[in-house]
Amino acid sequence: MGGLFGVVSKSDCVKDIYYGTDYHSQLGTKRGGMAVLNSAGIKRTIHNIEYNYFRTKFEPDLPKFNGHKGIGVISDFDAQPLIVSSHLGTFGIVTVGKINNIAALTARAFKLKKQFSEILTGEDNPTEVVASLICEEDSFEAGIQHVFSRVKGSCSMLILTASGIYAARDNLGRTPIVIGRKKGAYAAASENCAFPNLGYEEDSFLGPGEVVFITAEGVEQKVPPGEKMQVCSFLWVYYGYPASDYEDINVEWVRNQCGAALARRDDEEIDFVAGIPDSGIGHAIGYASERQIPYLRPFVKYTPTWPRSFMPQDQKLRDLVAKMKLIPVKRLIDGQRILFCEDSIVRGTQLKDNIQILYECGAKEAHMRPACPCLIHPCEFLNFSTSRSTLDLAGRQMIKKIEGVEDKNLEEYADAGSAKNLEMIDLIRQKLKLTSLKYQTLDDLVEAIGLPKEQLCTHCWDGTSYF
């Protein structure tokens, strides 16, 4: 996925950019970058963060930076920020999203006799493609709208210019941008959890397709928001940090509501409830509170040295991190009937290993309650599943086992409670060696978030979203 952070201030803003960008680390997997503008121009630094934290990589660079304007990014794919010299002036740019038609856009650019220089492992840099589209127009506002009209997928961005920062939210609002303010400064972020400790107060959420221009004096709307929105539901289920809000709806609150919804549909006799750290915890607390059942921690996360398993790009390394970071507490497990809440089941490999450890520690029963429906479709709009084939999804594996092909009767399998849906889920349960497995219904998830279904992207569950 990725996260953005930018600041325009009346004083030096480097530390705000540094810490603000770091607060987006849960959103990205591969690279981090900062760019700061001063009288000498734009200075940038980019580092690989696959095996190190953003702060440890960038702290040695801080003395080299100074300025009143800057942008930062946590990226799960391309090297950013980019610095571009053009007829619009010199500018820095960072983006978040996924361009599905990048091959067509680059072919079009070549017909216009353009070239690209930021080649990444044989592929064009999506941010450079976006910058190229912007420069086809006579203003940044027109250029951004040109990007929205051409890109299939999603794209939110920050553009650093000599006079301020343009913040533009994806045309359908799949990824968020929120504006913060404090005395003498304004900020734009993907996650508003970056604001409190830096002294910012939430000012406003950008609407889908909205473009604003930020200076130290204030925020000016350049393009009003569109009427259609398809914000990613997975922000609340998994991606987002618990302290963050999207569309003014808090992540932890939604996770509590998801857990409560699971509990209201459940009557399993259990001894206690637990959450798979970290994102499963909020769901589990909501479940335990609703059913008035104890919440305990049979797995504790060893945070001093093991990062979250989402970070490494390599699947084998992700699995290793997932295994090593969770330590079982045998005293709490032995002889117990345990119900776990989890954000989702993607491949199921890590979860299967965790369940095996539970049984080795003497668990009597192991029940699983994912906080969202079974994943059936790969994400078309963010980089959540770019490293996975369709058949890596546990749901698709079982559909193929039943049907002989992996893309037959998908609507029936997505229909909660249908015969095919229940057959698919039971096969997943058997594979994971669970005592019981019940998924959240899509209706309950939508109700927990609190937005109309048509304003949410639910593509990975029911395939209904659109470009």
Coordinates of C-alpha atoms in Angstrom, one line a residue:
M1 CA 0.0 0.0 0.0
G2 CA 2.1 2.9 1.3
G3 CA 1.7 6.2 3.2
L4 CA 2.3 9.9 2.6
F5 CA 3.2 12.8 4.9
G6 CA 3.9 16.4 4.0
V7 CA 4.5 19.7 5.9
V8 CA 4.5 23.4 5.1
S9 CA 5.7 25.5 8.0
K10 CA 6.9 28.9 9.0
S11 CA 9.8 27.3 10.7
D12 CA 12.1 24.3 10.0
C13 CA 9.9 21.2 9.4
V14 CA 12.5 18.4 9.0
K15 CA 11.8 16.6 12.3
D16 CA 8.0 16.8 11.7
I17 CA 8.5 15.1 8.3
Y18 CA 10.8 12.5 9.8
Y19 CA 8.5 11.5 12.6
G20 CA 5.3 12.0 10.6
T21 CA 6.5 9.7 7.8
D22 CA 7.7 7.2 10.3
Y23 CA 4.2 7.0 11.8
H24 CA 3.1 5.5 8.4
S25 CA 5.5 2.5 8.6
Q26 CA 2.8 -0.1 9.0
L27 CA 1.6 0.8 5.5
G28 CA 4.7 0.0 3.5
T29 CA 7.1 -2.7 2.9
K30 CA 10.1 -1.7 0.8
R31 CA 11.3 1.9 0.6
G32 CA 11.2 5.1 2.5
G33 CA 12.0 8.6 1.3
M34 CA 12.1 12.3 2.3
A35 CA 12.4 15.5 0.2
V36 CA 12.8 19.0 1.7
L37 CA 12.8 22.3 -0.1
N38 CA 14.9 25.3 0.8
S39 CA 16.6 28.2 -1.0
A40 CA 19.2 25.8 -2.5
G41 CA 16.5 23.6 -4.0
I42 CA 15.0 20.2 -3.2
K43 CA 17.2 17.7 -1.3
R44 CA 16.0 14.1 -1.1
T45 CA 17.1 10.8 0.5
I46 CA 15.7 7.3 -0.3
H47 CA 16.5 4.1 1.7
N48 CA 15.5 0.5 1.5
I49 CA 13.5 -0.3 4.6
E50 CA 12.8 -4.0 4.0
Y51 CA 15.0 -5.1 6.9
N52 CA 15.3 -1.9 8.9
Y53 CA 13.0 0.6 10.5
F54 CA 12.4 4.0 8.8
R55 CA 13.8 6.0 11.8
T56 CA 17.1 4.0 12.0
K57 CA 17.7 4.4 8.3
F58 CA 17.0 8.1 8.1
E59 CA 18.3 9.5 11.5
P60 CA 21.9 9.9 10.2
D61 CA 20.5 12.0 7.3
L62 CA 18.7 14.6 9.4
P63 CA 21.6 17.0 9.8
K64 CA 21.8 17.3 6.0
F65 CA 18.2 18.6 5.8
N66 CA 16.8 22.0 6.5
G67 CA 13.7 23.8 5.1
H68 CA 10.2 24.9 5.7
K69 CA 8.5 22.5 3.2
G70 CA 8.9 18.8 2.6
I71 CA 7.3 15.5 1.8
G72 CA 7.9 11.9 3.0
V73 CA 6.7 8.5 1.9
I74 CA 6.6 4.9 2.9
S75 CA 6.5 2.9 -0.3
D76 CA 5.8 -0.8 -0.9
F77 CA 7.2 -0.8 -4.4
D78 CA 8.9 2.1 -6.1
A79 CA 11.7 4.5 -5.1
Q80 CA 10.3 7.8 -4.0
P81 CA 10.2 10.9 -3.8
L82 CA 11.1 11.8 -7.4
I83 CA 12.4 15.3 -8.3
V84 CA 11.2 16.5 -11.6
S85 CA 12.3 19.5 -13.7
S86 CA 9.6 20.6 -16.1
H87 CA 7.7 23.6 -17.7
L88 CA 5.7 23.7 -14.4
G89 CA 8.9 24.2 -12.5
T90 CA 11.0 21.9 -10.4
F91 CA 8.8 19.7 -8.1
G92 CA 9.0 16.7 -5.8
I93 CA 6.3 14.0 -5.9
V94 CA 5.2 11.0 -3.8
T95 CA 2.3 8.7 -4.6
V96 CA 0.3 5.9 -3.1
G97 CA -1.8 3.4 -5.1
K98 CA -1.6 0.9 -7.9
I99 CA -1.6 1.6 -11.7
N100 CA -3.0 -1.4 -13.5
N101 CA -2.6 0.0 -16.9
I102 CA 1.0 1.2 -16.5
A103 CA 2.0 -0.7 -19.6
A104 CA -0.5 1.1 -21.8
L105 CA 0.4 4.4 -20.3
T106 CA 4.1 3.9 -21.0
A107 CA 3.4 2.8 -24.5
R108 CA 1.4 5.9 -25.0
A109 CA 4.2 8.0 -23.6
F110 CA 6.7 6.4 -26.1
K111 CA 4.4 7.3 -29.0
L112 CA 4.7 10.9 -27.7
K113 CA 8.5 10.5 -27.9
K114 CA 8.9 10.6 -24.1
Q115 CA 11.3 8.6 -22.0
F116 CA 11.6 7.3 -18.5
S117 CA 14.7 7.0 -16.4
E118 CA 13.6 5.6 -13.1
I119 CA 13.6 2.0 -14.2
L120 CA 13.1 -0.5 -11.3
T121 CA 13.9 -4.2 -11.8
G122 CA 12.9 -3.9 -15.5
E123 CA 9.7 -2.0 -14.7
D124 CA 8.8 1.6 -15.1
N125 CA 8.4 3.6 -11.9
P126 CA 4.7 4.3 -11.3
T127 CA 5.4 7.7 -9.7
E128 CA 7.5 8.7 -12.7
V129 CA 4.6 7.8 -15.0
V130 CA 2.3 9.9 -12.9
A131 CA 4.7 12.8 -13.0
S132 CA 4.9 12.5 -16.8
L133 CA 1.1 12.7 -17.1
I134 CA 1.0 15.8 -14.8
C135 CA 3.6 17.5 -17.0
E136 CA 1.4 17.1 -20.1
E137 CA -0.9 19.9 -18.8
D138 CA -0.4 23.6 -18.2
S139 CA -1.0 23.5 -14.4
F140 CA -0.7 21.1 -11.5
E141 CA -4.4 21.1 -11.0
A142 CA -5.1 20.2 -14.6
G143 CA -2.2 17.7 -14.5
I144 CA -3.6 15.9 -11.5
Q145 CA -7.0 15.6 -13.1
H146 CA -5.4 14.3 -16.2
V147 CA -3.8 11.6 -14.0
F148 CA -7.2 10.7 -12.6
S149 CA -8.7 10.4 -16.1
R150 CA -5.9 8.1 -17.4
V151 CA -5.0 5.8 -14.5
K152 CA -6.9 2.6 -13.9
G153 CA -6.4 1.5 -10.3
S154 CA -5.8 4.2 -7.7
C155 CA -3.5 7.1 -7.1
S156 CA -3.2 9.6 -4.2
M157 CA -0.3 12.1 -4.2
L158 CA 1.6 15.0 -2.7
I159 CA 3.5 17.4 -4.9
L160 CA 6.2 19.7 -3.4
T161 CA 6.6 23.0 -5.2
A162 CA 8.4 26.2 -4.5
S163 CA 5.3 27.9 -3.1
G164 CA 3.6 25.0 -1.2
I165 CA 2.3 21.4 -1.4
Y166 CA -0.5 20.0 -3.6
A167 CA -2.4 17.2 -1.9
A168 CA -4.7 15.1 -4.1
R169 CA -6.8 12.1 -3.0
D170 CA -7.4 9.2 -5.3
N171 CA -10.3 9.9 -7.7
L172 CA -12.5 7.3 -6.0
G173 CA -11.0 7.9 -2.5
R174 CA -9.6 4.4 -2.2
T175 CA -6.8 5.7 -0.1
P176 CA -7.2 8.6 2.4
I177 CA -5.6 12.0 2.9
V178 CA -6.2 14.1 6.0
I179 CA -5.1 17.6 6.7
G180 CA -3.7 18.7 10.1
R181 CA -2.8 22.1 11.5
K182 CA -0.9 23.7 14.3
K183 CA 0.4 27.2 14.9
G184 CA 2.5 28.2 11.9
A185 CA 2.2 24.9 10.0
Y186 CA -0.1 22.6 8.1
A187 CA 0.4 18.9 7.3
A188 CA -1.1 16.3 5.0
A189 CA -1.1 12.6 5.9
S190 CA -2.4 9.2 5.0
E191 CA -2.8 8.5 8.7
N192 CA -3.9 11.1 11.3
C193 CA -2.3 9.0 14.0
A194 CA 0.8 10.9 12.9
F195 CA -0.6 14.2 14.2
P196 CA -1.1 14.2 18.0
N197 CA 2.5 13.7 19.1
L198 CA 3.7 16.4 16.6
G199 CA 1.2 18.9 17.9
Y200 CA -1.2 18.9 15.0
E201 CA -4.9 18.9 15.2
E202 CA -7.1 17.3 12.6
D203 CA -8.4 19.9 10.2
S204 CA -10.3 18.0 7.4
F205 CA -10.4 14.9 5.4
L206 CA -10.1 15.3 1.6
G207 CA -12.9 13.9 -0.4
P208 CA -12.5 11.5 -3.4
G209 CA -10.7 13.3 -6.2
E210 CA -10.3 16.5 -4.1
V211 CA -7.2 18.6 -4.7
V212 CA -5.9 21.3 -2.2
F213 CA -2.9 23.6 -2.1
I214 CA -1.2 23.9 1.3
T215 CA 0.9 26.8 2.6
A216 CA 2.0 27.8 6.1
E217 CA -1.0 30.2 6.0
G218 CA -3.7 27.7 5.2
V219 CA -5.3 25.3 2.8
E220 CA -7.0 26.3 -0.5
Q221 CA -9.3 24.0 -2.4
K222 CA -8.3 23.7 -6.1
V223 CA -10.6 20.9 -7.2
P224 CA -13.8 20.0 -5.3
P225 CA -14.5 16.3 -4.3
G226 CA -16.4 14.0 -6.5
E227 CA -19.7 12.4 -5.7
K228 CA -18.5 8.7 -5.9
M229 CA -16.3 7.1 -3.3
Q230 CA -14.9 3.6 -2.9
V231 CA -12.7 3.8 0.1
C232 CA -10.8 0.6 1.0
S233 CA -12.6 -1.4 3.7
F234 CA -9.4 -3.2 4.6
L235 CA -8.1 0.1 6.1
W236 CA -10.3 -0.6 9.1
V237 CA -10.0 -4.3 9.2
Y238 CA -6.2 -4.6 8.9
Y239 CA -4.0 -1.9 7.3
G240 CA -4.8 1.1 9.5
Y241 CA -3.2 1.9 12.8
P242 CA -5.7 1.7 15.7
A243 CA -5.3 5.4 16.5
S244 CA -6.2 6.5 13.0
D245 CA -9.5 7.6 11.5
Y246 CA -10.7 7.4 7.9
E247 CA -13.8 9.4 6.9
D248 CA -13.8 10.4 10.6
I249 CA -14.4 6.8 11.7
N250 CA -11.8 5.4 14.1
V251 CA -10.0 2.1 13.3
E252 CA -10.0 0.6 16.8
W253 CA -13.6 1.5 17.3
V254 CA -14.5 -0.3 14.0
R255 CA -12.5 -3.4 15.1
N256 CA -14.3 -3.5 18.4
Q257 CA -17.6 -3.3 16.5
C258 CA -16.5 -6.1 14.1
G259 CA -15.7 -8.3 17.1
A260 CA -19.0 -7.6 18.7
A261 CA -20.8 -8.5 15.5
L262 CA -19.0 -11.8 15.4
A263 CA -20.0 -12.5 19.0
R264 CA -23.7 -11.8 18.4
R265 CA -23.8 -14.5 15.8
D266 CA -21.9 -17.0 18.0
D267 CA -22.8 -19.4 20.8
E268 CA -19.6 -21.5 20.9
E269 CA -18.7 -22.7 24.4
I270 CA -15.2 -21.5 25.1
D271 CA -12.9 -20.6 28.0
F272 CA -11.5 -17.3 26.7
V273 CA -11.1 -15.1 23.7
A274 CA -7.7 -14.0 22.2
G275 CA -6.5 -11.9 19.3
I276 CA -3.8 -12.7 16.8
P277 CA -1.4 -9.7 17.4
D278 CA -1.5 -7.0 16.4
S279 CA -4.6 -6.2 14.3
G280 CA -6.6 -9.1 15.7
I281 CA -6.5 -7.7 19.2
G282 CA -9.1 -4.9 18.6
H283 CA -11.5 -7.4 17.1
A284 CA -11.0 -9.9 20.0
I285 CA -11.6 -7.2 22.6
G286 CA -14.9 -6.3 21.0
Y287 CA -15.9 -10.0 20.9
A288 CA -15.0 -10.6 24.5
S289 CA -16.8 -7.5 25.7
E290 CA -20.0 -8.4 23.8
R291 CA -20.1 -12.0 25.1
Q292 CA -18.7 -11.1 28.6
I293 CA -16.0 -13.8 28.2
P294 CA -12.4 -13.3 29.5
Y295 CA -9.8 -11.9 27.1
L296 CA -6.4 -13.4 27.5
R297 CA -3.1 -13.5 25.6
P298 CA -2.0 -17.0 24.8
F299 CA 0.4 -15.6 22.2
V300 CA 2.6 -12.6 23.0
K301 CA 4.5 -10.7 20.4
Y302 CA 8.3 -10.3 20.8
T303 CA 8.5 -6.7 19.6
P304 CA 12.1 -5.7 20.5
T305 CA 13.7 -7.3 17.4
W306 CA 11.0 -8.9 15.2
P307 CA 9.1 -6.6 12.9
R308 CA 5.6 -7.3 11.7
S309 CA 5.3 -10.2 9.2
F310 CA 3.8 -7.9 6.5
M311 CA 7.0 -6.0 6.0
P312 CA 9.3 -8.4 4.1
Q313 CA 8.5 -8.8 0.4
D314 CA 9.8 -12.4 0.3
Q315 CA 7.0 -14.9 1.4
K316 CA 9.4 -17.3 3.0
L317 CA 10.9 -14.5 5.1
R318 CA 7.4 -13.2 6.0
D319 CA 6.5 -16.7 7.2
L320 CA 9.7 -16.9 9.3
V321 CA 9.1 -13.5 10.9
A322 CA 5.5 -14.5 11.7
K323 CA 6.6 -17.7 13.3
M324 CA 9.5 -16.2 15.4
K325 CA 7.7 -13.1 16.6
L326 CA 4.8 -14.9 18.4
I327 CA 5.7 -16.8 21.6
P328 CA 3.1 -19.1 23.1
V329 CA 2.2 -18.9 26.8
K330 CA 1.7 -22.6 27.6
R331 CA 0.2 -21.9 31.1
L332 CA -2.7 -20.1 29.5
I333 CA -3.2 -22.6 26.6
D334 CA -3.0 -26.1 28.2
G335 CA -6.4 -27.7 28.4
Q336 CA -8.3 -24.7 27.2
R337 CA -11.0 -24.0 24.6
I338 CA -9.7 -20.9 22.9
L339 CA -11.4 -18.7 20.3
F340 CA -9.2 -16.4 18.3
C341 CA -10.2 -13.3 16.4
E342 CA -8.0 -12.4 13.4
D343 CA -8.3 -9.6 10.8
S344 CA -8.4 -12.0 7.9
I345 CA -7.1 -15.3 6.4
V346 CA -5.1 -14.8 3.2
R347 CA -3.0 -17.8 2.5
G348 CA -3.5 -19.5 5.9
T349 CA 0.1 -20.7 6.2
Q350 CA 1.1 -18.6 9.2
L351 CA -2.2 -19.3 10.9
K352 CA -1.9 -23.1 10.4
D353 CA 1.5 -23.0 12.1
N354 CA 0.1 -21.0 15.0
I355 CA -2.7 -23.5 15.5
Q356 CA -0.3 -26.4 15.4
I357 CA 1.7 -24.7 18.2
L358 CA -1.5 -24.3 20.2
Y359 CA -2.2 -28.0 20.1
E360 CA 1.4 -28.8 21.0
C361 CA 0.9 -26.6 24.1
G362 CA -2.1 -28.7 25.1
A363 CA -5.0 -26.6 23.7
K364 CA -8.3 -28.6 23.9
E365 CA -10.0 -26.7 21.1
A366 CA -9.0 -23.9 18.7
H367 CA -11.8 -21.7 17.1
M368 CA -11.2 -18.9 14.6
R369 CA -13.3 -15.9 13.8
P370 CA -11.9 -13.7 11.0
A371 CA -13.2 -10.1 11.1
C372 CA -14.0 -10.0 7.4
P373 CA -15.5 -12.4 4.8
C374 CA -13.4 -15.0 3.0
L375 CA -11.0 -13.4 0.5
I376 CA -12.0 -14.6 -3.0
H377 CA -10.6 -11.8 -5.3
P378 CA -7.1 -10.3 -5.4
C379 CA -6.9 -6.6 -4.8
E380 CA -7.1 -4.6 -8.0
F381 CA -6.6 -1.2 -6.5
L382 CA -3.8 -1.3 -3.9
N383 CA -0.6 -3.4 -3.6
F384 CA -2.0 -5.7 -0.9
S385 CA -1.7 -8.9 -3.0
T386 CA 0.8 -8.1 -5.7
S387 CA 3.2 -10.7 -4.6
R388 CA 0.5 -13.4 -4.5
S389 CA -1.2 -15.3 -7.2
T390 CA -5.0 -15.8 -7.1
L391 CA -4.5 -19.4 -6.0
D392 CA -2.5 -18.2 -3.0
L393 CA -5.9 -17.1 -1.5
A394 CA -7.2 -19.8 0.7
G395 CA -10.7 -19.3 -0.6
R396 CA -9.6 -19.8 -4.2
Q397 CA -7.7 -22.9 -3.3
M398 CA -10.8 -24.5 -2.0
I399 CA -13.0 -23.4 -4.9
K400 CA -10.5 -25.1 -7.2
K401 CA -10.6 -28.2 -5.1
I402 CA -14.4 -28.3 -5.3
E403 CA -15.0 -27.1 -8.9
G404 CA -11.8 -28.3 -10.6
V405 CA -11.1 -24.7 -11.6
E406 CA -10.5 -21.7 -9.4
D407 CA -12.8 -19.1 -11.0
K408 CA -16.2 -20.9 -11.2
N409 CA -19.4 -19.8 -9.3
L410 CA -17.5 -17.1 -7.5
E411 CA -20.7 -15.2 -6.6
E412 CA -22.2 -18.2 -5.0
Y413 CA -19.0 -18.8 -2.9
A414 CA -19.2 -15.1 -1.8
D415 CA -22.8 -15.5 -0.7
A416 CA -22.6 -15.9 3.1
G417 CA -24.4 -19.0 4.4
S418 CA -25.0 -20.5 0.9
A419 CA -24.2 -24.2 0.5
K420 CA -21.1 -23.5 -1.6
N421 CA -19.9 -20.8 0.8
L422 CA -20.2 -23.2 3.8
E423 CA -18.5 -26.0 1.9
M424 CA -15.5 -23.7 1.0
I425 CA -15.2 -22.5 4.6
D426 CA -15.3 -26.1 6.0
L427 CA -12.5 -27.1 3.7
I428 CA -10.4 -24.1 5.0
R429 CA -11.2 -25.2 8.5
Q430 CA -10.0 -28.7 7.8
K431 CA -6.8 -27.5 6.2
L432 CA -6.0 -25.3 9.2
K433 CA -7.1 -28.0 11.7
L434 CA -9.5 -25.7 13.5
T435 CA -12.3 -26.9 15.7
S436 CA -14.6 -24.3 14.1
L437 CA -14.3 -21.5 11.6
K438 CA -16.9 -18.7 11.1
Y439 CA -16.2 -15.6 9.0
Q440 CA -17.7 -12.2 9.4
T441 CA -20.6 -11.5 7.1
L442 CA -20.2 -8.6 4.6
D443 CA -23.4 -7.0 5.9
D444 CA -22.0 -7.0 9.4
L445 CA -18.7 -5.6 8.3
V446 CA -20.3 -2.7 6.4
E447 CA -22.5 -2.0 9.4
A448 CA -19.5 -2.0 11.7
I449 CA -17.7 0.6 9.5
G450 CA -20.8 2.7 9.4
L451 CA -20.6 3.9 5.7
P452 CA -23.1 3.0 3.0
K453 CA -22.0 -0.1 1.1
E454 CA -21.7 1.9 -2.2
Q455 CA -19.0 4.1 -0.6
L456 CA -16.8 1.1 0.4
C457 CA -14.5 -1.0 -1.8
T458 CA -15.4 -4.6 -1.0
H459 CA -13.9 -6.1 -4.1
C460 CA -11.6 -8.7 -2.4
W461 CA -14.7 -10.3 -0.9
D462 CA -17.5 -9.9 -3.5
G463 CA -15.8 -8.6 -6.7
T464 CA -18.3 -5.7 -7.0
S465 CA -16.0 -2.6 -7.1
Y466 CA -15.0 -0.7 -10.2
F467 CA -12.4 1.5 -11.8

